[in-house]
Structures are given as C-alpha cells and as structure tokens.
GROMACS .gro file of C-alpha atoms in nm:
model
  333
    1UNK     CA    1  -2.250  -1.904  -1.920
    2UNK     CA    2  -2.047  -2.159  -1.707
    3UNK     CA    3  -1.843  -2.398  -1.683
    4UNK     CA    4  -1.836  -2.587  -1.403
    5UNK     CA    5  -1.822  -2.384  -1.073
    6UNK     CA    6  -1.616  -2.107  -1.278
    7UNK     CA    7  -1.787  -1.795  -1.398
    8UNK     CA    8  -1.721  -1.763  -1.781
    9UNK     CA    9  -1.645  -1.396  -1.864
   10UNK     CA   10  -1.718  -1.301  -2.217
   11UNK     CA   11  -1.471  -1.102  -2.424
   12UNK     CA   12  -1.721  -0.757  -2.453
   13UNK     CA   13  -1.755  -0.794  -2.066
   14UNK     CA   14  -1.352  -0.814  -2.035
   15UNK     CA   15  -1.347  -0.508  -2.284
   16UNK     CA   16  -1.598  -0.277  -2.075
   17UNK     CA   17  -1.474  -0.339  -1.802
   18UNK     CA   18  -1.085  -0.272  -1.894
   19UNK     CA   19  -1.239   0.087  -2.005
   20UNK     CA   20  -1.395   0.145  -1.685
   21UNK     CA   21  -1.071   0.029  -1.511
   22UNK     CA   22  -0.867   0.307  -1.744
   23UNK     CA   23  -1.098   0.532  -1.659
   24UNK     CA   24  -1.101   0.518  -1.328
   25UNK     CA   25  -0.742   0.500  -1.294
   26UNK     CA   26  -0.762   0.833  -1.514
   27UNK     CA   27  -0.993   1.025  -1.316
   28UNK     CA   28  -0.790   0.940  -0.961
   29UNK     CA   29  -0.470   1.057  -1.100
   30UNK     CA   30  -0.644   1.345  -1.224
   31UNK     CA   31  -0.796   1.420  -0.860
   32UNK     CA   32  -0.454   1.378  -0.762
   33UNK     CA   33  -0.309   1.568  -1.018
   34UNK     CA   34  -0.534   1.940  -0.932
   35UNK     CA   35  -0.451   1.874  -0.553
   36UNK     CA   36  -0.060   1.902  -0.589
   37UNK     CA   37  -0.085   2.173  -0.863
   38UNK     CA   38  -0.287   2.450  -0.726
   39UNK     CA   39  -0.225   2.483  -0.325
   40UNK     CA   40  -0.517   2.663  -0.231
   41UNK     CA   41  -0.702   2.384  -0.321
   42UNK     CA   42  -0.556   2.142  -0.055
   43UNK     CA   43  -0.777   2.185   0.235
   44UNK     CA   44  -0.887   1.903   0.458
   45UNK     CA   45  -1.188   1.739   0.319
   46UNK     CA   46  -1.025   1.772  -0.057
   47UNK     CA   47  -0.628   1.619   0.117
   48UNK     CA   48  -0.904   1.314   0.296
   49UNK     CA   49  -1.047   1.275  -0.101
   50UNK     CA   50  -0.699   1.267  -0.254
   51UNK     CA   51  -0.603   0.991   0.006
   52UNK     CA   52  -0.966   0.769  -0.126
   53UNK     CA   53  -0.795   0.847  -0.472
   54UNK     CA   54  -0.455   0.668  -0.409
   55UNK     CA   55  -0.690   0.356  -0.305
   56UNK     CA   56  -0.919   0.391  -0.593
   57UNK     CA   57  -0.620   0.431  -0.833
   58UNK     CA   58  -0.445   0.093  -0.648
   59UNK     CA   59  -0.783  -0.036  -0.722
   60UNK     CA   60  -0.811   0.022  -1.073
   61UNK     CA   61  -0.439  -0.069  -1.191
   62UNK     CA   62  -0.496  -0.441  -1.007
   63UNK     CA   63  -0.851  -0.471  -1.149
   64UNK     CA   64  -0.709  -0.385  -1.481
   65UNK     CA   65  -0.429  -0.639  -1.478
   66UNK     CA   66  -0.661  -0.930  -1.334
   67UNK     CA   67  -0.943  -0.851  -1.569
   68UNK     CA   68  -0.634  -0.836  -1.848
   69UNK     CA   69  -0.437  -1.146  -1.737
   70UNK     CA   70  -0.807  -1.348  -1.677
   71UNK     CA   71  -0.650  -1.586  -1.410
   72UNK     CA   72  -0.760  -1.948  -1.438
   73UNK     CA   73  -0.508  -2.101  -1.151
   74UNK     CA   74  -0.379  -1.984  -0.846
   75UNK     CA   75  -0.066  -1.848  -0.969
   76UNK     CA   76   0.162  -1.610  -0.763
   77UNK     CA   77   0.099  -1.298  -0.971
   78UNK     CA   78  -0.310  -1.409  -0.915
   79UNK     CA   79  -0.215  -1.384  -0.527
   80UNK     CA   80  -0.002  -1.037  -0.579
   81UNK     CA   81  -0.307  -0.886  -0.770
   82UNK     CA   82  -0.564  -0.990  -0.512
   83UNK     CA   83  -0.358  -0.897  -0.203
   84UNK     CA   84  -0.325  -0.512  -0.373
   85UNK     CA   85  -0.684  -0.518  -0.442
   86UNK     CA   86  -0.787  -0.666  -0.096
   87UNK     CA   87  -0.576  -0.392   0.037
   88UNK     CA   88  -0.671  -0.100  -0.208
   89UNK     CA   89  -1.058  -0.178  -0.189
   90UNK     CA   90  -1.092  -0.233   0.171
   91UNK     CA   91  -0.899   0.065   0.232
   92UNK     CA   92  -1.080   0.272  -0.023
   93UNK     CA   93  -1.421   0.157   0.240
   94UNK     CA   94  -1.258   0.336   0.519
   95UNK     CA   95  -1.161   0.634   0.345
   96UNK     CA   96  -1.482   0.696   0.245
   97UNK     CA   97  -1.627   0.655   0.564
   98UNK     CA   98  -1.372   0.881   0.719
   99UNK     CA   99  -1.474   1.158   0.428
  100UNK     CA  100  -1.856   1.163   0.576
  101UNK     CA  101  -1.768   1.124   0.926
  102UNK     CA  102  -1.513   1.449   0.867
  103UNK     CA  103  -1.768   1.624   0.703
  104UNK     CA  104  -2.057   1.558   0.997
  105UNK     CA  105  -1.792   1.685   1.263
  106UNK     CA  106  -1.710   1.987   1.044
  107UNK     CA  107  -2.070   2.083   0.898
  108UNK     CA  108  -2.289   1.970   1.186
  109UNK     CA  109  -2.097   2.004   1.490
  110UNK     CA  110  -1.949   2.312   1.365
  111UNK     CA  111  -1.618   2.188   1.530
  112UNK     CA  112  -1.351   2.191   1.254
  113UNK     CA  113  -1.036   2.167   1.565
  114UNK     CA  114  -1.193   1.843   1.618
  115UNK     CA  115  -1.267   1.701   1.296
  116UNK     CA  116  -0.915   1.818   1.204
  117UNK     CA  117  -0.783   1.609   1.495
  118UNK     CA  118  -0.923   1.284   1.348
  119UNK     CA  119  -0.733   1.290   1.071
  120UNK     CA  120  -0.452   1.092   1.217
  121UNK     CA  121  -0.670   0.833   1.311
  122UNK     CA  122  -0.833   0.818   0.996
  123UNK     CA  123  -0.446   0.713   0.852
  124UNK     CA  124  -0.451   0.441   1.146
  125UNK     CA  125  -0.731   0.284   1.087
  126UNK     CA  126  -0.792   0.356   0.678
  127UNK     CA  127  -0.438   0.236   0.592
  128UNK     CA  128  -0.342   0.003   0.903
  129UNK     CA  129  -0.678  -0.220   0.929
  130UNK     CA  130  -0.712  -0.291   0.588
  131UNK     CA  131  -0.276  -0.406   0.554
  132UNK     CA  132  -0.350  -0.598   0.890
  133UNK     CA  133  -0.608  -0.798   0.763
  134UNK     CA  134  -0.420  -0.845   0.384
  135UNK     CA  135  -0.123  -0.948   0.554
  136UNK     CA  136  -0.344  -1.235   0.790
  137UNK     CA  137  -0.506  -1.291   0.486
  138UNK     CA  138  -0.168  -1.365   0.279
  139UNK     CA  139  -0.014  -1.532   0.579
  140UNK     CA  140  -0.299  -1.821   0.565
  141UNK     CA  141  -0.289  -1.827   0.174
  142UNK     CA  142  -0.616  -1.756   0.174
  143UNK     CA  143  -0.630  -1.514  -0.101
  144UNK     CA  144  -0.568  -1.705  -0.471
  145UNK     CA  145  -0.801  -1.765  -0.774
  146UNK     CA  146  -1.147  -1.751  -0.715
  147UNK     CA  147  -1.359  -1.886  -1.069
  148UNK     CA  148  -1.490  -1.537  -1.073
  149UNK     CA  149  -1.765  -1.648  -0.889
  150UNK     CA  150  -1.725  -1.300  -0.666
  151UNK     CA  151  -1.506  -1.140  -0.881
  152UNK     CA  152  -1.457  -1.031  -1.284
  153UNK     CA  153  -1.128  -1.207  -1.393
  154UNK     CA  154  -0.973  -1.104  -1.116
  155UNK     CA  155  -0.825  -1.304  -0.785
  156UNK     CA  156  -0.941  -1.237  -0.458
  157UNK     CA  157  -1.029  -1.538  -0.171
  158UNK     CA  158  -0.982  -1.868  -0.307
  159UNK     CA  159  -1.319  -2.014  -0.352
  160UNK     CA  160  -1.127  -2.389  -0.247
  161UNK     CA  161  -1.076  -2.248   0.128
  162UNK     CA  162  -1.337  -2.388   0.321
  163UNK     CA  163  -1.377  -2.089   0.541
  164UNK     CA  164  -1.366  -1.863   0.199
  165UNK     CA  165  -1.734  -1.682   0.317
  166UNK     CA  166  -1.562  -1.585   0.631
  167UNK     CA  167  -1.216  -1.454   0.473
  168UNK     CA  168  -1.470  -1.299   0.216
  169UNK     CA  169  -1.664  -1.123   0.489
  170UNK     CA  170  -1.325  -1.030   0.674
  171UNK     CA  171  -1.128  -0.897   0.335
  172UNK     CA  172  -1.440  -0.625   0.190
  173UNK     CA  173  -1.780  -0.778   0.261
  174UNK     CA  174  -1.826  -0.650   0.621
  175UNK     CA  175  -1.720  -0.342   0.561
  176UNK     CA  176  -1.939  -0.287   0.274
  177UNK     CA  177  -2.251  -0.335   0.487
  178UNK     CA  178  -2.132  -0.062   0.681
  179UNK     CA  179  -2.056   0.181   0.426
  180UNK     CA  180  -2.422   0.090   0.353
  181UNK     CA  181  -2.543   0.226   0.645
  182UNK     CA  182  -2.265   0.455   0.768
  183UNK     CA  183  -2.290   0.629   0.480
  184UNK     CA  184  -2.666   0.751   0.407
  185UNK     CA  185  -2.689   0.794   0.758
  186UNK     CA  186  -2.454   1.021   0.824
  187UNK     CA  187  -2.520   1.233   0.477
  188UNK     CA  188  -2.894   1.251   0.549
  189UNK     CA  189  -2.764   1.428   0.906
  190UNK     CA  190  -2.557   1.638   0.708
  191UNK     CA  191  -2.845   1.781   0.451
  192UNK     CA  192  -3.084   1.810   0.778
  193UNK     CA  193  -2.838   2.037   0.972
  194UNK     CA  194  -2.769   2.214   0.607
  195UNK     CA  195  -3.169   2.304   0.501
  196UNK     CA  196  -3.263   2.387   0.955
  197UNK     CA  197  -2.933   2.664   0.882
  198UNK     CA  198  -3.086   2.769   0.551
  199UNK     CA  199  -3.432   2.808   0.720
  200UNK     CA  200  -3.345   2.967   1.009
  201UNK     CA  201  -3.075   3.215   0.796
  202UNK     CA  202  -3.416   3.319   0.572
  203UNK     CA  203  -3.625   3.456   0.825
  204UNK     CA  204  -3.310   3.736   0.829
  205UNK     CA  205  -3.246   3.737   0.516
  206UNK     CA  206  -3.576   3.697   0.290
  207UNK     CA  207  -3.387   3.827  -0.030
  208UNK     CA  208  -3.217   3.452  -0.007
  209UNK     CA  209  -3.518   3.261   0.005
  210UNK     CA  210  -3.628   3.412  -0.397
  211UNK     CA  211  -3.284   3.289  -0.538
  212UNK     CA  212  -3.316   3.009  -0.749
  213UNK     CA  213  -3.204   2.715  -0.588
  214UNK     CA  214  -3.077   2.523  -0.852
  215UNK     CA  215  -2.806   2.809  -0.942
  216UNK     CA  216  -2.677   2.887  -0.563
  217UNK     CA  217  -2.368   2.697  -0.439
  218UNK     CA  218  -2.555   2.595  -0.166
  219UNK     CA  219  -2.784   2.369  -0.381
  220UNK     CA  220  -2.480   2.221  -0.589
  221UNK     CA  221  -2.358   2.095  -0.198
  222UNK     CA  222  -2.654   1.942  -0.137
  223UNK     CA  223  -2.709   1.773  -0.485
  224UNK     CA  224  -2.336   1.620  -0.408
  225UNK     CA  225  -2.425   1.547  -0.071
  226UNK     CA  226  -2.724   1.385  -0.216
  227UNK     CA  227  -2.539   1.103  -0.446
  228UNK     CA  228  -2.251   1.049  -0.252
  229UNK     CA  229  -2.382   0.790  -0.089
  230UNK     CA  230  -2.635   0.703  -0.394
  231UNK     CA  231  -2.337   0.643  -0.618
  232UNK     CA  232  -2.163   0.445  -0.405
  233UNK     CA  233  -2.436   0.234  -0.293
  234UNK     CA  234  -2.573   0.141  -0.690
  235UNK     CA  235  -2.176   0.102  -0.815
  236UNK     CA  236  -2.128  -0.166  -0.507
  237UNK     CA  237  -2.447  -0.313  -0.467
  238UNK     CA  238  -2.386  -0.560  -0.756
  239UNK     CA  239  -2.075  -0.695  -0.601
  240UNK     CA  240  -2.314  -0.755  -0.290
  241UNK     CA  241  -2.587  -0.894  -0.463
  242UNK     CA  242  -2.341  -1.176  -0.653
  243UNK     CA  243  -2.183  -1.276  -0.296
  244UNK     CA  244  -2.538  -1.316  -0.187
  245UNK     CA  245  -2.645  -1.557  -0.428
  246UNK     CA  246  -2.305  -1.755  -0.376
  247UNK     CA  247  -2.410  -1.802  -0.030
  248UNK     CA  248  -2.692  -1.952  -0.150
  249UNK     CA  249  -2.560  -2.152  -0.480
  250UNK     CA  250  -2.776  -1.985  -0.694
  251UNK     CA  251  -2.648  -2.005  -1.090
  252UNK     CA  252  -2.805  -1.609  -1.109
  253UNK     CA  253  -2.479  -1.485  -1.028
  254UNK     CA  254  -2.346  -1.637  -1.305
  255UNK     CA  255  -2.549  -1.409  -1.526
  256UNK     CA  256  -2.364  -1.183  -1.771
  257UNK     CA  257  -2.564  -0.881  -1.724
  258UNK     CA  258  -2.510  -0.897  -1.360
  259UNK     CA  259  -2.104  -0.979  -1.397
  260UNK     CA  260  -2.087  -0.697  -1.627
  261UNK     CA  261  -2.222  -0.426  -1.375
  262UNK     CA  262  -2.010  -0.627  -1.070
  263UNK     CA  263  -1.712  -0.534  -1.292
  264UNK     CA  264  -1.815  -0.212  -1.372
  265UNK     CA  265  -1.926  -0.074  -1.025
  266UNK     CA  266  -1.613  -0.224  -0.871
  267UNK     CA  267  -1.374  -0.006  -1.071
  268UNK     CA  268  -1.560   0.272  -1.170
  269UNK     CA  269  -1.559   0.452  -0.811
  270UNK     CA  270  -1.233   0.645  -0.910
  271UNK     CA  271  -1.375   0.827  -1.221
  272UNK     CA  272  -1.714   0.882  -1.032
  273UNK     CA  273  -1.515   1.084  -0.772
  274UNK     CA  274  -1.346   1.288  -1.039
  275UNK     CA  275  -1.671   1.329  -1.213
  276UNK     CA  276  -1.792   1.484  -0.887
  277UNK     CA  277  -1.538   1.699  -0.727
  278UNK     CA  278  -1.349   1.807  -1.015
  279UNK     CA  279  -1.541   1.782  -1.336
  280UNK     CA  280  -1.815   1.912  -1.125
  281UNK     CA  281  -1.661   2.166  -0.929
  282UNK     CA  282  -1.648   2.475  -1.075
  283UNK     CA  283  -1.343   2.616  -0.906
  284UNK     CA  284  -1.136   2.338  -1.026
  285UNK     CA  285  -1.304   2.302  -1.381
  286UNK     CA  286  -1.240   2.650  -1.416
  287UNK     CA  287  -0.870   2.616  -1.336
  288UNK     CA  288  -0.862   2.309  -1.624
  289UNK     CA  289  -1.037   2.483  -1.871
  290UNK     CA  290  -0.805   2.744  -1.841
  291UNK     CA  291  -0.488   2.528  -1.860
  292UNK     CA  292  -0.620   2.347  -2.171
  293UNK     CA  293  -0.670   2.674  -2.315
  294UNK     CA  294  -0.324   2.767  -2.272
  295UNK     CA  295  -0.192   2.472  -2.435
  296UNK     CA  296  -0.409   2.517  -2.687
  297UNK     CA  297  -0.311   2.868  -2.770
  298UNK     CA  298   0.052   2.832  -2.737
  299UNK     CA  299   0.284   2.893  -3.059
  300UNK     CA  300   0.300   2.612  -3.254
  301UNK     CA  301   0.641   2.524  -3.326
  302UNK     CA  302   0.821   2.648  -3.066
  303UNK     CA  303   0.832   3.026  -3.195
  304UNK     CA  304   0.791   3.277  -3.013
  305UNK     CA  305   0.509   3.419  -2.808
  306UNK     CA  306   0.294   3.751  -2.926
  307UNK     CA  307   0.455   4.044  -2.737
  308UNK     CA  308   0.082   4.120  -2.678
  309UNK     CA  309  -0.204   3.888  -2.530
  310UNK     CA  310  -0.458   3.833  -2.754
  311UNK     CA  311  -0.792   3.688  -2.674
  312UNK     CA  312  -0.733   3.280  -2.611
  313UNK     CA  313  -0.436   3.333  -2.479
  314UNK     CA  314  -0.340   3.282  -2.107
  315UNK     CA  315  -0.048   3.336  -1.835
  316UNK     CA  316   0.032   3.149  -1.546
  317UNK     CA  317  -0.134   3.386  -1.302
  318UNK     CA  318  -0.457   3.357  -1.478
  319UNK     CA  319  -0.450   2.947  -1.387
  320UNK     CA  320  -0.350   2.983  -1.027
  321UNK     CA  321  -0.570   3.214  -0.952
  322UNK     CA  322  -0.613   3.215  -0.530
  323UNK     CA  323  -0.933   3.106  -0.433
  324UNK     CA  324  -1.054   3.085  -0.054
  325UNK     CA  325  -1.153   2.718  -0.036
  326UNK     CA  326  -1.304   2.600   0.278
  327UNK     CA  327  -1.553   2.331   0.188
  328UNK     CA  328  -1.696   2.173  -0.143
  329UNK     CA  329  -1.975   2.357  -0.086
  330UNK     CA  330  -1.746   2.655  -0.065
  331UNK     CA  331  -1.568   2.543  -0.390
  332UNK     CA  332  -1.879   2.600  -0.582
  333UNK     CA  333  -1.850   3.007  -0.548
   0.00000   0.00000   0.00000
C-alpha cells in the first residue's frame, strides 16, 4: 500500500475520485448556472450559496488536475494546484459558515436588515483570510508535494517542512474543527427556534397540526436543515481522521479504503450542494424540468414550430415563471 513515506494511490481510487471531482465541478456550475438564469431566484441566502459554489467549483477543477497529473515531486504546477486548492477549500470553510450564521440572524433573530448587513463582511473574511494565509503560505514555499500522506494525488503542504503540522493546521485543518462545531451548533438553534414557532402557531391554528409533515414545506426545511451539517461533517471527517493518524505515524492512513473516501469527501461537497438546493428544491427542479422539456420538444431540424402548442411543448414564460422566494424553506412552496 506504500512505499516508503508516500501514500500509493491505486488506479480505481484515481478513477472514483476523478468522477466525483467532475461531478462536483458539474453540480457547482449548475448551482451557478439557475442563479444567473431566473432572477427571482437570487435572494440572499441562495447569492451566499452561489458564492460556496465558485469555491467548491475552484475546488474540484484543482482536485481534478492533481488527482489527474498524480504529482510525485515538488514541481511548480504541484505548487500552482495546491495554492488554488489551499485557497478554494479554506475559503469554501468560511462560506459555509457564513451560510448558517446568515441563516441564524435571519430565521432566529428575525432580523433580516442585520443579517443582510453581514454580507460584506462575509466577502472580507471568506475571500480575504483564506488569500492571506495562501499567499504567507506561498511566500515561505511551504506548500509543494506532499506523498499523499494528507492528500489524494494532489499537492498541498510539503510533508519535508518541518513545521508542515502547523502550516497544515493554518492552511484548512483549524478551520475544519470549527466548521465542526460552528456548524451543528448553530443548525440545531435554527430547528429549535423553527419547531417553538410551529408549536406555538398550532395552538391558533389546529387545522396545521393534522397535515402530514413529511409533505409540508416546512418539513422539507427542516430535513435540509437537518444534513447540512451531517453531510458536511461525514464528507470531511475522513480528511480529519487521515491528518490524525499522521500526527501520530500510524500506517492506517495509508489504507485504501480510507484514501478512497478522503478523496471522495474532499471533492464531492459541490455536487452535494446541488443535490440539495437544486435537485431538491422544487421551485428550481421545476424550472429544469421544464427547460429540458422544451429542448426536448423542439422541431427537430430546425423547421418550424406548430402554429399551435401541443401538449410537451413549452414557451419561455412557462420557464420563468415569477416565484416569491424568500428562504429555502420558502422555495419549497
């Protein structure tokens, strides 16, 4: 399984995890894609996810050329690819920190002037910590080919550095840990604040207490609240639990099971997102649907259209149709 202090990485490992690097890269742009196409779409929370996207798709394209190229030297496009993902991944942390605090200002302390004010300072610190500590990182040469022992073909901080825990911690570890426990925290505060409103709301409203849970918008909200921070915690907790056993030499990390799901949940977070907030959101699958559709039923051959609409067949104003969109949990209406 190794060789040396180098992590071998076996071809169906470099193959699965190329997918899950297109993928990803897919679903961002996609995420990307729906926001600039239909404008009542772009509210707040939904402009914050299409932000995490542009990290997550930086992300993806440098995992997918480091997985591709397999570095085995410290050569300078090793050091480009690792300062974009330092950058992209790091950043992609903050952003998704910023989504959930947003969200707690908006949902719990009903205060969506303030929430909305933070916004600039989620583009400070989201954009400008993560390119100050790349940059330090660069200017030190401290990020270069690593043996994949914390990474999946890809370069991040040169395992040679003797102070390579500490640039490790400084470039994405740290921040992880946070994200840890930033993020069920402040999701668990948001689901409280959601079920005391529900409560309280059915004591005035009994006929709202027989729906069916599972079908109301409401519960879709919660069941995304729910995994937000459960699908980012299982894709990055193998990335965490392979930088704790290098801290402690242990060969386990070396284990191909365990590099496969590092490479995985490292570059899958982009297509998880999509799966979530557009694949799963019904006012945006909707809109899709409809647009596939329309290229599905459009004369073939460039002839012309039926002077009448049949059934299967679509206009423009039947895929932009306006939609009040407040909230994701608004979005599910």
């Amino acid at each position: 399984m190794a060789n040396g202090n180098q992590t071998e990485v076996f071809v169906y490992e470099q193959v699965v995890i190329l997918m899950s690097c297109a993928v990803s890269f897919l679903g961002s742009l996609l995420i990307i894609c729906t926001y600039a196409t239909w404008k009542d779409l772009r509210t707040t929370p939904r402009k914050l996810l299409v932000f995490l996207s542009v990290t997550d798709l930086l992300s993806a394209a440098s995992y997918l050329y480091g997985v591709w190229r397999m570095f085995d030297s410290n050569t300078w496009d090793c050091v480009v690819q690792g300062a974009i993902s330092t950058f992209a991944n790091t950043s992609s942390f903050f952003w998704t920190v910023a989504i959930a605090i947003y969200l707690y200002i908006f949902i719990v302390k009903s205060s969506q002037r303030l929430a909305d004010s933070l916004v600039l300072y989620f583009h400070l610190i989201s954009w400008g910590v993560p390119l100050a500590i790349t940059v330090a990182a660069l200017s030190l040469q401290k990020i270069g080919y690593d043996a994949s022992e914390v990474s999946v073909g890809w370069c991040w901080v040169s395992i040679q550095e003797k102070d390579h825990v500490l640039w490790m911690l400084l470039t994405g570890k740290i921040w992880e840990f946070l994200a840890y426990v930033t993020l069920p925290v402040l999701y668990a505060l948001i689901k409280v604040h959601i079920h005391k409103a529900h409560a309280a709301l059915s004591e005035y409203r009994p006929i709202l207490a027989s729906r069916v849970a599972s079908s109301s918008p409401s519960a879709m909200a919660d069941w995304k609240l729910t995994l937000i921070p459960i699908i980012f915690i299982v894709l990055r907790v193998w990335s965490t639990v392979r930088f704790l056993l290098l801290l402690f030499d242990s060969p386990a990390r070396q284990n191909p099971v365990l590099v496969t799901l590092h490479g995985v949940g490292n570059t899958f977070q982009g297509a998880a997102n999509c799966i979530m907030f557009t694949l799963c959101t019904r006012a945006v699958r909707v809109r899709l649907a409809t647009l596939l559709g329309c290229h599905r039923h459009a004369a073939p051959g460039g002839s012309d259209p039926p002077s009448r609409p049949t059934s299967g067949t679509c206009t423009r104003s039947d895929v932009d149709q306006p939609a009040e969109v407040h909230t994701w949990e608004d979005e599910e209406e």
